[in-house]
Coordinates of C-alpha atoms in Angstrom, one line a residue:
M28 CA -8.2 3.9 -34.0
P29 CA -5.9 5.6 -31.6
E30 CA -2.3 4.1 -31.7
Y31 CA -1.7 3.2 -28.4
K32 CA 1.1 4.4 -26.4
A33 CA 2.0 3.4 -22.9
P34 CA 2.0 6.1 -20.4
L35 CA 5.2 4.8 -18.9
R36 CA 6.6 8.1 -17.3
D37 CA 3.0 8.3 -15.3
I38 CA 3.2 4.6 -14.3
R39 CA 6.7 4.9 -12.9
F40 CA 5.1 8.1 -11.1
V41 CA 2.6 6.3 -9.2
I42 CA 4.4 2.9 -8.4
D43 CA 7.8 4.6 -7.5
E44 CA 7.0 8.1 -6.1
V45 CA 3.3 8.0 -4.7
L46 CA 3.5 4.3 -3.7
D47 CA 6.9 3.8 -3.0
S48 CA 6.5 0.5 -4.0
G49 CA 10.5 -0.1 -3.8
A50 CA 10.4 0.4 0.2
V51 CA 7.1 -1.3 0.5
Y52 CA 7.7 -4.6 -1.2
Q53 CA 11.2 -4.9 1.0
T54 CA 8.8 -5.1 3.8
L55 CA 6.8 -8.1 2.4
P56 CA 8.3 -11.5 2.4
G57 CA 8.7 -13.0 -0.9
Y58 CA 8.2 -9.7 -2.5
E59 CA 11.8 -8.3 -1.7
E60 CA 13.1 -9.1 -5.5
A61 CA 10.3 -6.6 -7.2
T62 CA 12.9 -3.8 -7.0
P63 CA 12.1 -0.4 -9.0
D64 CA 14.7 -1.4 -11.6
L65 CA 13.2 -4.8 -12.1
M66 CA 9.5 -3.7 -12.4
A67 CA 10.8 -1.1 -14.9
A68 CA 11.8 -3.2 -17.2
I69 CA 9.2 -6.0 -16.7
I70 CA 6.8 -2.8 -17.5
E71 CA 8.8 -1.7 -20.6
E72 CA 8.9 -5.3 -22.1
G73 CA 5.1 -5.3 -21.3
A74 CA 4.4 -2.1 -23.2
K75 CA 6.0 -3.2 -26.2
F76 CA 3.6 -6.3 -26.6
A77 CA 0.7 -3.9 -26.0
E78 CA 1.9 -1.3 -28.4
G79 CA 3.2 -3.6 -31.3
V80 CA 1.3 -6.6 -30.9
L81 CA -2.1 -6.0 -29.7
S82 CA -2.8 -2.6 -30.6
P83 CA -2.6 -3.0 -34.1
L84 CA -5.3 -5.8 -33.7
N85 CA -7.8 -3.4 -31.9
Q86 CA -9.7 -2.5 -34.5
S87 CA -9.6 -5.1 -37.1
G88 CA -11.0 -7.7 -33.9
D89 CA -13.9 -5.4 -33.7
E90 CA -14.9 -5.5 -37.5
E91 CA -14.3 -8.9 -37.9
G92 CA -15.8 -10.6 -34.5
C93 CA -16.0 -14.0 -33.3
T94 CA -17.4 -16.8 -35.3
W95 CA -19.5 -19.6 -33.6
S96 CA -19.8 -23.2 -35.7
E97 CA -20.7 -26.5 -33.8
D98 CA -16.8 -27.1 -33.6
G99 CA -16.3 -24.2 -31.6
V100 CA -15.5 -20.6 -31.6
K101 CA -13.1 -18.9 -34.0
T102 CA -11.3 -15.7 -32.8
P103 CA -10.7 -12.7 -35.0
A104 CA -7.3 -13.0 -37.2
G105 CA -4.0 -12.4 -34.9
F106 CA -5.8 -12.9 -31.7
P107 CA -4.5 -17.1 -31.5
E108 CA -1.0 -16.1 -32.4
A109 CA -1.0 -12.8 -30.2
Y110 CA -1.8 -15.5 -27.1
R111 CA 0.8 -17.9 -28.3
Q112 CA 3.2 -14.9 -28.1
F113 CA 1.9 -14.0 -24.5
V114 CA 2.3 -17.1 -23.4
E115 CA 5.6 -17.6 -24.8
N116 CA 7.0 -14.7 -22.9
G117 CA 5.6 -15.9 -19.7
W118 CA 3.4 -13.1 -19.1
P119 CA 0.5 -15.2 -17.3
S120 CA 2.5 -16.7 -14.7
L121 CA 4.2 -13.4 -13.5
S122 CA 2.0 -12.8 -10.2
A123 CA 1.2 -16.4 -9.9
D124 CA 2.6 -18.8 -6.9
P125 CA 6.1 -20.2 -7.6
E126 CA 4.9 -23.3 -6.1
F127 CA 2.8 -24.4 -9.3
G128 CA 5.0 -22.6 -11.9
G129 CA 4.4 -18.9 -11.3
Q130 CA 7.1 -15.9 -11.0
G131 CA 6.2 -15.1 -7.5
M132 CA 5.8 -11.3 -8.2
P133 CA 3.3 -8.8 -6.8
N134 CA -0.4 -8.5 -7.8
M135 CA 0.0 -4.9 -8.4
L136 CA 2.7 -5.7 -11.3
G137 CA 0.0 -8.1 -13.1
I138 CA -2.4 -5.1 -12.9
V139 CA 0.1 -2.5 -14.5
I140 CA 0.3 -5.3 -17.6
N141 CA -3.3 -5.7 -17.7
E142 CA -4.0 -1.8 -17.7
M143 CA -1.4 -1.6 -20.9
V144 CA -2.5 -4.6 -22.7
G145 CA -6.5 -3.8 -22.1
T146 CA -5.9 -0.3 -23.4
A147 CA -4.1 -1.7 -26.3
N148 CA -7.1 -4.4 -27.1
W149 CA -9.6 -4.9 -24.1
S150 CA -11.5 -7.7 -26.1
W151 CA -8.1 -9.8 -26.6
L152 CA -7.6 -9.1 -22.7
M153 CA -10.7 -10.7 -22.0
Y154 CA -9.2 -14.2 -22.9
P155 CA -6.2 -14.4 -20.3
G156 CA -8.0 -11.8 -18.1
L157 CA -10.3 -14.1 -16.1
S158 CA -8.1 -16.8 -16.0
H159 CA -6.3 -14.6 -12.6
G160 CA -9.3 -14.9 -10.9
C161 CA -9.8 -19.0 -11.7
I162 CA -6.2 -18.9 -10.4
K163 CA -6.9 -17.1 -7.3
T164 CA -10.1 -19.2 -6.4
L165 CA -8.2 -22.5 -6.7
E166 CA -4.9 -21.2 -4.7
A167 CA -7.3 -20.2 -2.0
H168 CA -9.9 -22.6 -1.8
G169 CA -8.9 -25.7 -3.8
S170 CA -7.8 -28.9 -2.7
A171 CA -4.3 -30.2 -3.2
E172 CA -5.3 -32.4 -5.8
Q173 CA -7.4 -29.7 -7.8
K174 CA -4.3 -27.0 -7.1
T175 CA -2.1 -30.0 -8.8
R176 CA -4.4 -30.6 -11.4
Y177 CA -5.0 -27.6 -13.0
L178 CA -2.8 -24.7 -11.2
P179 CA 0.1 -25.6 -13.6
K180 CA -1.4 -25.0 -17.1
L181 CA -3.6 -22.4 -15.8
I182 CA -0.8 -20.4 -14.5
A183 CA 1.6 -21.3 -17.8
G184 CA -1.0 -20.0 -19.8
E185 CA -1.9 -23.2 -21.7
W186 CA -5.0 -23.4 -20.3
T187 CA -7.3 -20.3 -19.9
G188 CA -10.3 -20.2 -17.0
T189 CA -13.9 -18.7 -16.7
M190 CA -16.4 -17.8 -14.3
C191 CA -20.1 -19.3 -14.6
L192 CA -22.6 -17.2 -12.5
T193 CA -25.1 -16.1 -14.4
E194 CA -28.3 -17.3 -15.7
S195 CA -31.2 -16.4 -17.7
Q196 CA -33.6 -16.1 -14.8
C197 CA -30.7 -14.6 -12.5
G198 CA -28.0 -11.9 -13.0
S199 CA -27.1 -10.4 -10.0
D200 CA -29.3 -12.4 -7.5
L201 CA -27.6 -15.6 -7.6
G202 CA -30.1 -16.9 -5.0
L203 CA -32.3 -17.8 -8.2
L204 CA -29.6 -19.8 -10.1
R205 CA -31.1 -23.4 -11.1
T206 CA -28.0 -25.4 -12.4
K207 CA -27.9 -28.7 -10.8
A208 CA -24.8 -30.9 -9.2
E209 CA -25.4 -34.5 -9.0
P210 CA -23.2 -36.7 -6.8
Q211 CA -21.5 -39.6 -8.6
A212 CA -19.9 -42.7 -7.2
D213 CA -16.7 -41.2 -8.2
G214 CA -16.5 -38.6 -6.1
S215 CA -17.6 -36.2 -8.8
Y216 CA -20.6 -34.3 -9.6
A217 CA -22.7 -34.4 -13.0
I218 CA -23.3 -30.7 -13.3
T219 CA -26.3 -29.6 -15.8
G220 CA -27.6 -26.1 -16.6
T221 CA -27.2 -23.3 -18.9
K222 CA -24.9 -20.4 -18.2
I223 CA -25.3 -17.2 -20.3
F224 CA -22.9 -14.2 -20.8
I225 CA -19.8 -16.5 -20.1
S226 CA -16.7 -14.6 -21.2
A227 CA -14.5 -16.4 -22.9
G228 CA -16.2 -19.4 -22.5
E229 CA -15.3 -21.2 -25.9
H230 CA -12.4 -19.9 -28.0
D231 CA -9.7 -21.5 -30.3
M232 CA -6.5 -19.8 -28.4
A233 CA -5.9 -22.3 -25.4
E234 CA -5.5 -26.3 -25.0
N235 CA -8.1 -26.1 -22.7
I236 CA -10.5 -24.1 -20.7
V237 CA -11.7 -24.6 -17.2
H238 CA -14.7 -23.1 -15.8
I239 CA -15.6 -22.3 -12.1
V240 CA -19.0 -23.1 -12.4
L241 CA -21.7 -22.3 -9.1
A242 CA -24.5 -25.1 -9.3
R243 CA -27.1 -26.4 -6.3
L244 CA -26.8 -29.9 -5.0
P245 CA -29.9 -32.2 -4.5
D246 CA -30.4 -31.4 -0.7
A247 CA -29.1 -27.6 -1.0
P248 CA -31.0 -25.3 0.8
E249 CA -33.0 -22.2 -1.0
G250 CA -31.6 -18.9 -1.5
T251 CA -27.9 -18.4 -1.5
K252 CA -26.9 -20.5 1.2
G253 CA -27.6 -23.3 -1.2
I254 CA -24.7 -22.5 -4.0
S255 CA -21.8 -24.5 -4.0
L256 CA -18.7 -23.9 -6.2
F257 CA -17.2 -26.8 -8.7
V258 CA -14.7 -26.9 -11.3
V259 CA -15.5 -28.0 -14.5
P260 CA -13.3 -28.4 -17.5
K261 CA -13.8 -28.3 -21.4
F262 CA -11.9 -31.5 -21.7
N263 CA -11.4 -33.9 -18.5
V264 CA -7.7 -34.3 -17.4
N265 CA -6.2 -37.0 -16.8
E266 CA -4.1 -38.5 -14.0
D267 CA -0.8 -37.5 -15.5
G268 CA -2.1 -34.3 -16.0
S269 CA -2.5 -34.5 -20.0
V270 CA -6.0 -33.6 -21.8
G271 CA -8.5 -36.3 -22.0
E272 CA -11.8 -36.5 -23.5
R273 CA -14.4 -33.9 -24.2
N274 CA -16.7 -33.2 -21.3
A275 CA -20.2 -32.6 -21.6
V276 CA -20.0 -28.9 -22.1
H277 CA -20.7 -26.7 -25.1
C278 CA -21.0 -23.5 -26.4
A279 CA -24.6 -23.3 -27.7
S280 CA -24.0 -19.9 -29.3
I281 CA -22.1 -16.5 -28.9
E282 CA -24.0 -12.9 -28.1
K283 CA -24.5 -10.7 -30.5
K284 CA -23.1 -7.2 -28.6
M285 CA -22.8 -3.7 -28.4
G286 CA -19.1 -3.6 -27.9
I287 CA -15.9 -5.8 -27.5
K288 CA -17.2 -7.9 -30.3
A289 CA -13.5 -9.5 -30.5
S290 CA -14.5 -11.5 -27.2
A291 CA -16.6 -14.3 -27.1
T292 CA -19.2 -14.0 -24.6
C293 CA -20.5 -17.3 -24.7
V294 CA -24.3 -19.2 -23.8
M295 CA -22.7 -22.5 -21.9
N296 CA -24.9 -25.7 -21.9
F297 CA -23.7 -28.0 -19.0
D298 CA -25.3 -31.6 -19.8
G299 CA -24.2 -34.0 -17.0
A300 CA -20.7 -32.3 -17.6
K301 CA -18.1 -34.1 -15.2
G302 CA -17.2 -31.5 -11.9
Y303 CA -15.8 -31.7 -8.7
L304 CA -16.4 -29.5 -5.7
I305 CA -13.9 -27.1 -4.4
G306 CA -14.1 -26.4 -0.7
E307 CA -17.2 -27.1 1.4
P308 CA -20.5 -27.8 0.1
N309 CA -23.3 -25.0 0.1
R310 CA -20.5 -22.3 0.8
G311 CA -19.8 -21.4 -3.4
L312 CA -20.9 -18.2 -3.2
N313 CA -18.6 -17.2 0.0
L314 CA -15.6 -18.7 -1.9
M315 CA -16.8 -17.0 -5.3
F316 CA -16.3 -13.7 -3.9
T317 CA -12.5 -14.5 -3.9
F318 CA -12.8 -14.7 -7.6
M319 CA -15.6 -11.9 -7.9
N320 CA -13.3 -9.2 -6.0
T321 CA -10.4 -10.1 -8.3
A322 CA -12.6 -9.6 -11.5
R323 CA -14.0 -6.4 -9.9
I324 CA -10.7 -4.7 -9.5
G325 CA -10.0 -5.8 -13.1
T326 CA -13.3 -4.4 -14.4
A327 CA -12.2 -1.1 -12.5
I328 CA -8.9 -1.4 -14.8
Q329 CA -11.6 -1.1 -17.8
G330 CA -12.9 2.4 -17.2
L331 CA -9.0 3.5 -16.6
A332 CA -7.9 2.2 -20.0
H333 CA -10.8 3.3 -21.8
A334 CA -10.2 6.9 -20.5
E335 CA -6.6 6.7 -21.4
L336 CA -7.1 5.6 -24.8
S337 CA -9.7 8.1 -25.6
Y338 CA -7.6 10.7 -24.1
Q339 CA -4.6 9.7 -26.6
G340 CA -6.7 9.7 -29.1
A341 CA -8.7 12.9 -28.6
L342 CA -5.3 14.7 -27.3
A343 CA -3.5 13.9 -31.0
Y344 CA -6.9 15.3 -32.6
A345 CA -7.0 18.3 -30.9
R346 CA -3.6 19.4 -31.8
E347 CA -3.8 18.6 -35.3
R348 CA -7.6 19.6 -36.2
L349 CA -8.3 23.1 -37.3
A350 CA -11.4 24.9 -36.6
M351 CA -12.2 28.6 -36.0
R352 CA -9.9 31.2 -34.1
S353 CA -9.1 31.4 -30.5
L354 CA -11.6 33.8 -28.4
S355 CA -8.4 35.8 -27.1
G356 CA -6.7 36.1 -30.4
P357 CA -5.4 33.9 -33.2
K358 CA -2.7 31.2 -31.9
N359 CA -1.8 29.9 -35.4
P360 CA -1.5 33.0 -37.3
D361 CA 0.0 31.4 -40.4
G362 CA -2.9 28.6 -41.0
P363 CA -6.3 29.1 -41.9
A364 CA -7.5 28.5 -38.1
D365 CA -6.2 27.5 -34.9
P366 CA -5.7 24.1 -33.5
I367 CA -9.3 23.1 -31.5
I368 CA -6.8 22.4 -28.4
V369 CA -6.8 26.2 -27.9
H370 CA -10.9 26.3 -27.2
P371 CA -11.7 26.2 -23.6
D372 CA -14.6 23.5 -24.0
V373 CA -11.7 21.2 -25.8
R374 CA -9.5 21.8 -22.4
R375 CA -12.5 21.2 -20.4
M376 CA -13.1 17.6 -22.1
L377 CA -9.4 16.8 -22.4
L378 CA -8.5 18.0 -18.9
T379 CA -11.4 15.7 -17.8
Q380 CA -10.1 13.0 -19.4
K381 CA -6.4 13.4 -18.3
A382 CA -7.9 13.4 -14.6
I383 CA -10.0 10.9 -14.8
A384 CA -7.3 8.1 -16.3
E385 CA -4.4 9.6 -14.0
G386 CA -6.2 9.6 -11.3
S387 CA -7.8 6.0 -11.5
R388 CA -4.5 4.9 -12.2
A389 CA -3.3 6.0 -8.7
M390 CA -6.3 5.0 -6.7
L391 CA -6.3 1.2 -8.4
Y392 CA -2.6 0.7 -8.4
Y393 CA -2.9 1.2 -4.6
L394 CA -5.7 -1.3 -4.3
A395 CA -3.4 -3.7 -5.9
Q396 CA -0.7 -3.0 -3.8
L397 CA -3.3 -3.3 -0.5
G398 CA -3.7 -7.1 -2.1
D399 CA -0.2 -7.5 -2.2
V400 CA -0.2 -6.3 1.5
V401 CA -3.2 -8.7 2.3
D402 CA -1.4 -11.6 1.0
R403 CA 2.2 -11.0 2.7
G404 CA 2.1 -8.8 5.2
D405 CA 1.8 -9.9 8.7
E406 CA -1.6 -10.2 10.7
E407 CA -2.3 -6.7 11.9
R408 CA -0.9 -5.2 8.7
A409 CA -3.1 -7.5 6.4
K410 CA -6.2 -6.9 8.3
Q411 CA -5.8 -3.2 8.0
A412 CA -5.2 -3.6 4.1
D413 CA -8.0 -6.1 4.2
D414 CA -10.3 -3.6 5.5
L415 CA -9.5 -0.8 3.3
M416 CA -9.5 -3.0 0.2
A417 CA -13.3 -3.9 1.0
L418 CA -14.4 -0.4 1.6
L419 CA -12.5 1.0 -1.7
T420 CA -13.5 -2.4 -4.1
P421 CA -17.0 -1.1 -4.7
I422 CA -16.1 2.2 -5.1
A423 CA -13.3 1.4 -8.0
K424 CA -15.5 -0.9 -9.6
A425 CA -18.6 1.4 -10.0
F426 CA -17.0 5.2 -9.8
V427 CA -13.9 4.4 -12.1
T428 CA -16.1 2.6 -15.1
E429 CA -18.7 5.3 -14.9
A430 CA -16.2 7.9 -15.0
G431 CA -14.1 5.8 -17.6
F432 CA -17.7 6.0 -19.9
E433 CA -17.8 9.7 -19.4
A434 CA -13.9 10.2 -20.7
A435 CA -14.5 7.7 -23.5
N436 CA -17.7 9.8 -24.6
H437 CA -15.8 13.2 -24.5
G438 CA -13.4 11.5 -27.2
V439 CA -16.1 11.3 -29.7
Q440 CA -16.9 14.6 -28.6
I441 CA -14.0 16.1 -29.3
F442 CA -13.8 14.2 -32.4
G443 CA -17.3 16.2 -33.5
G444 CA -18.8 14.2 -36.6
H445 CA -15.9 12.3 -37.3
G446 CA -15.8 10.6 -33.8
F447 CA -19.2 9.1 -34.5
I448 CA -17.9 7.3 -37.6
R449 CA -16.1 3.9 -37.1
E450 CA -12.9 5.0 -39.0
W451 CA -11.3 6.8 -36.4
G452 CA -12.3 4.2 -33.9
M453 CA -13.5 6.7 -31.0
E454 CA -17.2 5.3 -31.3
Q455 CA -15.6 1.5 -30.5
I456 CA -14.0 2.8 -27.3
V457 CA -17.5 4.0 -26.0
R458 CA -19.0 1.0 -27.5
D459 CA -16.2 -1.3 -25.6
A460 CA -16.5 0.5 -22.3
R461 CA -20.0 0.5 -21.8
I462 CA -20.1 -3.3 -20.4
A463 CA -18.0 -2.3 -17.7
M464 CA -20.5 -0.6 -15.8
L465 CA -22.9 -3.9 -15.7
Y466 CA -20.6 -6.7 -15.3
E467 CA -19.3 -8.1 -11.9
G468 CA -21.9 -6.0 -10.5
T469 CA -23.9 -2.8 -11.7
T470 CA -23.2 0.4 -10.5
G471 CA -26.2 0.2 -8.4
I472 CA -25.1 -3.5 -6.7
Q473 CA -22.0 -1.9 -6.1
A474 CA -23.3 1.3 -4.4
L475 CA -25.9 -1.3 -2.3
D476 CA -22.8 -3.1 -1.1
L477 CA -20.8 0.2 -0.3
L478 CA -23.6 1.6 2.1
G479 CA -25.3 -1.5 2.7
R480 CA -22.8 -4.0 3.8
K481 CA -19.4 -1.9 4.1
V482 CA -20.4 1.5 5.5
L483 CA -23.5 0.6 7.8
G484 CA -23.0 -2.9 7.9
S485 CA -19.7 -2.1 10.0
G486 CA -21.3 0.5 11.8
G487 CA -18.6 3.0 10.0
K488 CA -15.8 1.4 11.0
L489 CA -14.6 0.4 7.5
L490 CA -15.2 3.9 6.5
T491 CA -13.7 5.6 9.6
A492 CA -10.5 3.9 8.9
F493 CA -10.0 5.0 5.5
T494 CA -10.9 8.8 6.7
D495 CA -8.7 8.6 9.4
Q496 CA -5.9 8.0 6.9
V497 CA -6.8 10.9 4.8
G498 CA -7.1 12.8 7.8
D499 CA -3.6 12.1 8.8
F500 CA -2.6 12.7 5.5
I501 CA -4.1 16.3 5.5
A502 CA -2.2 16.9 8.8
A503 CA 1.3 15.8 7.7
H504 CA 0.5 18.7 4.5
D505 CA -0.1 22.1 6.5
D506 CA 1.5 24.0 4.7
D507 CA 0.7 26.8 2.4
A508 CA 1.8 25.7 -0.6
V509 CA -0.7 22.8 -1.1
V510 CA -3.5 24.5 1.2
E511 CA -5.7 24.6 -1.9
F512 CA -6.1 21.2 -1.9
M513 CA -5.8 20.3 1.8
E514 CA -8.7 22.2 2.8
P515 CA -11.4 21.2 0.8
L516 CA -10.1 17.8 0.7
G517 CA -10.4 18.4 4.6
R518 CA -14.1 19.4 4.5
Y519 CA -15.5 16.7 2.3
K520 CA -13.6 13.9 4.3
D521 CA -16.0 15.3 7.3
E522 CA -19.0 15.7 5.0
W523 CA -18.7 12.0 4.1
L524 CA -18.9 10.7 7.8
T525 CA -22.0 13.1 8.4
L526 CA -23.7 12.0 5.4
S527 CA -23.1 8.5 6.2
L528 CA -24.6 9.0 9.6
A529 CA -27.7 10.8 8.3
V530 CA -28.3 8.0 5.6
G531 CA -27.9 5.5 8.1
E532 CA -30.5 7.0 10.7
K533 CA -33.2 7.1 7.9
A534 CA -32.3 4.0 6.7
M535 CA -33.5 2.2 10.1
A536 CA -37.1 3.9 9.6
N537 CA -37.2 3.0 5.9
A538 CA -34.8 0.9 4.1
D539 CA -35.7 2.3 0.7
E540 CA -34.0 5.7 2.1
A541 CA -30.8 3.6 1.6
G542 CA -31.6 1.9 -2.0
A543 CA -32.3 5.7 -2.8
A544 CA -29.2 7.1 -1.6
A545 CA -26.8 4.4 -2.8
V546 CA -25.6 5.2 -6.2
D547 CA -25.6 9.1 -5.3
Y548 CA -23.5 8.2 -2.1
L549 CA -21.1 6.0 -4.3
M550 CA -20.2 8.5 -6.7
Y551 CA -20.0 11.1 -3.7
A552 CA -17.5 8.7 -2.1
G553 CA -16.0 8.2 -5.3
Y554 CA -15.0 12.0 -6.1
V555 CA -14.0 12.5 -2.6
T556 CA -11.5 9.2 -3.0
L557 CA -10.2 10.3 -6.6
G558 CA -9.6 13.9 -4.7
Y559 CA -7.3 12.1 -1.8
F560 CA -5.1 10.6 -5.1
W561 CA -5.1 13.6 -6.8
A562 CA -4.0 15.4 -3.3
R563 CA -1.4 13.1 -2.5
M564 CA -0.1 13.8 -6.7
A565 CA 0.0 17.1 -6.0
V566 CA 1.9 17.0 -2.9
I567 CA 4.9 15.1 -4.5
A568 CA 4.5 17.5 -7.6
Q569 CA 4.7 20.3 -5.6
A570 CA 7.9 19.2 -3.8
K571 CA 9.8 18.3 -6.8
L572 CA 9.0 21.4 -8.3
A573 CA 10.2 23.0 -5.1
A574 CA 13.4 21.6 -5.3
G575 CA 14.0 21.8 -9.1
D576 CA 14.4 18.1 -8.7
G577 CA 13.2 16.0 -12.1
D578 CA 11.2 16.4 -15.0
R579 CA 9.7 20.0 -14.8
D580 CA 6.9 20.0 -17.3
F581 CA 5.5 16.5 -15.8
Y582 CA 5.2 17.9 -12.3
E583 CA 3.5 21.2 -13.3
A584 CA 1.2 19.1 -15.8
K585 CA 0.4 17.5 -12.2
L586 CA -0.2 20.2 -10.6
H587 CA -2.5 22.0 -13.3
T588 CA -4.6 18.7 -13.6
A589 CA -4.7 18.5 -9.6
R590 CA -6.3 22.2 -9.4
F591 CA -8.4 21.3 -12.5
Y592 CA -9.9 18.2 -10.7
F593 CA -10.5 20.1 -7.3
Q594 CA -12.3 23.0 -8.8
R595 CA -14.2 21.7 -11.6
L596 CA -14.8 18.0 -10.9
L597 CA -14.9 17.3 -7.0
P598 CA -17.6 20.0 -6.7
R599 CA -19.7 17.6 -8.7
A600 CA -19.9 15.8 -5.1
D601 CA -21.8 18.4 -3.7
A602 CA -24.6 17.8 -6.4
H603 CA -24.8 14.4 -5.5
R604 CA -24.5 15.1 -1.8
A605 CA -27.7 17.4 -2.5
A606 CA -29.5 14.3 -4.8
L607 CA -29.2 11.7 -1.4
Q608 CA -30.5 13.9 1.1
S609 CA -33.6 14.3 -1.0
G610 CA -34.8 11.1 0.5
A611 CA -36.6 8.0 -1.1
D612 CA -40.1 9.7 -1.5
N613 CA -39.3 11.7 -5.0
L614 CA -38.8 7.9 -6.1
M615 CA -40.8 5.8 -4.3
A616 CA -44.3 8.0 -3.9
M617 CA -45.6 7.7 -7.1
P618 CA -47.8 4.6 -7.9
E619 CA -46.5 2.2 -10.0
A620 CA -49.7 2.2 -12.0
L621 CA -48.6 6.1 -13.0
F622 CA -45.5 5.1 -15.0
A623 CA -47.7 3.9 -17.4
L624 CA -47.7 5.5 -20.8

């Protein structure tokens, strides 16, 4: 397994130079203390925890996995101790509301910590990771009593949280769920049903687990309009906030999975468990989007994490592994062969990994910063940020996880046969990465959300708000030094608008046209969006090099990688354009019977 090293120089580059966070947070009430120096100090401490505590547990946790018994779930050796250290160091409370014990730092800082922790050990991060969404849901929609009862312990990390949506007969189509909520005389509800695929639904790392559960009231209408949201603790909570008797919720089993084996993925039985309504009846799905959108950005981080970890492992191996001679002449004449990093195809894979990881980091940190503007900005500024987040979140979740999986696969390929065996840890990265394209809405679901709800559903307003921003950026950098990036970016930006209009017109006549185009449309959007962030990074690198300011090697590497992205990866958008323009007939015209073997 690669020994993880936090890419602190690149993290600081994105935070300080690309996103100018020091200035941005001075304009957001309550975040004024988030100075570059303070954020840098916090990030450095987070890197030490990720590198020194979690990274050594990544491969051993995968090999040991979790153990189920009637008494509960036992996590791998070292996991509970690492979690205790995590809590003692105050990491769970970093970005939470100070009213309930949080430190009140920007959400972006929490995303940075999650990136480092998740890259070091994604399975471990799954335990505290969903607590963030649970906290955000209760902060936004919980009653005063619910906030007082649950938030302090969740924010402190003494308790963890889950999201209980999926049932065996319904995945993304939550309108089919059957879990019932029966009103009780004391104002609570008896929750009955079975939920599956519940990450961290049961474990031995925290005193209590707080489940956020979707269920139906007895008089609820059919479909998604009849879903309500409930908070259901593993142990009931006494009036003084202490843990009481065990609630009627139990883990029936844990899944045997392809990857993230050290994360307990649970089947949860609710047998008349005591729960409490969050918000208004039959508004659960609307409220749940607070949790789901938080989780979708967190899932996008997984794509970045596995791209970064695979790149680090592949780069170290490519520098050491000797095989054949360079096509242009020996580069290691005193050795029996050259290191494989001299070969063009290995360079292609390494640069693809690097471009995906570093471009995704800029995109996702930007999204996290937009979230802070939504929370603390004035009304107009918050609305603009919220609109941008609405458009970019499905792109980030789907595109970054798809690209991250590609990057993980390149790591195995660079290792050759060694990459296919467990000893080196590269195959684990691929197995762990695969789930990211599935949970929190598959790539297809995100694509329909992007094209149907966000672009066509807004009449193109959400898209034009972003493309106008891209256009303003291009106009502000109309000079020869960066024309190699601005010219193609402008062309793709304009084409994106034209494609959207064309797909919309076809979909008005045949709704299947939108479904047929959706994934290629999203991937096209992803490559163009990542191109925008690479252009932003290239402009900064070019200016720094021209001024002779800073780390020359770092900025030269940025420019080289930006050129690689624009010349080798961005043109992939052309293939997605051709595919989505081909229409629905090549998918839908063949009768279903002809699919038979």
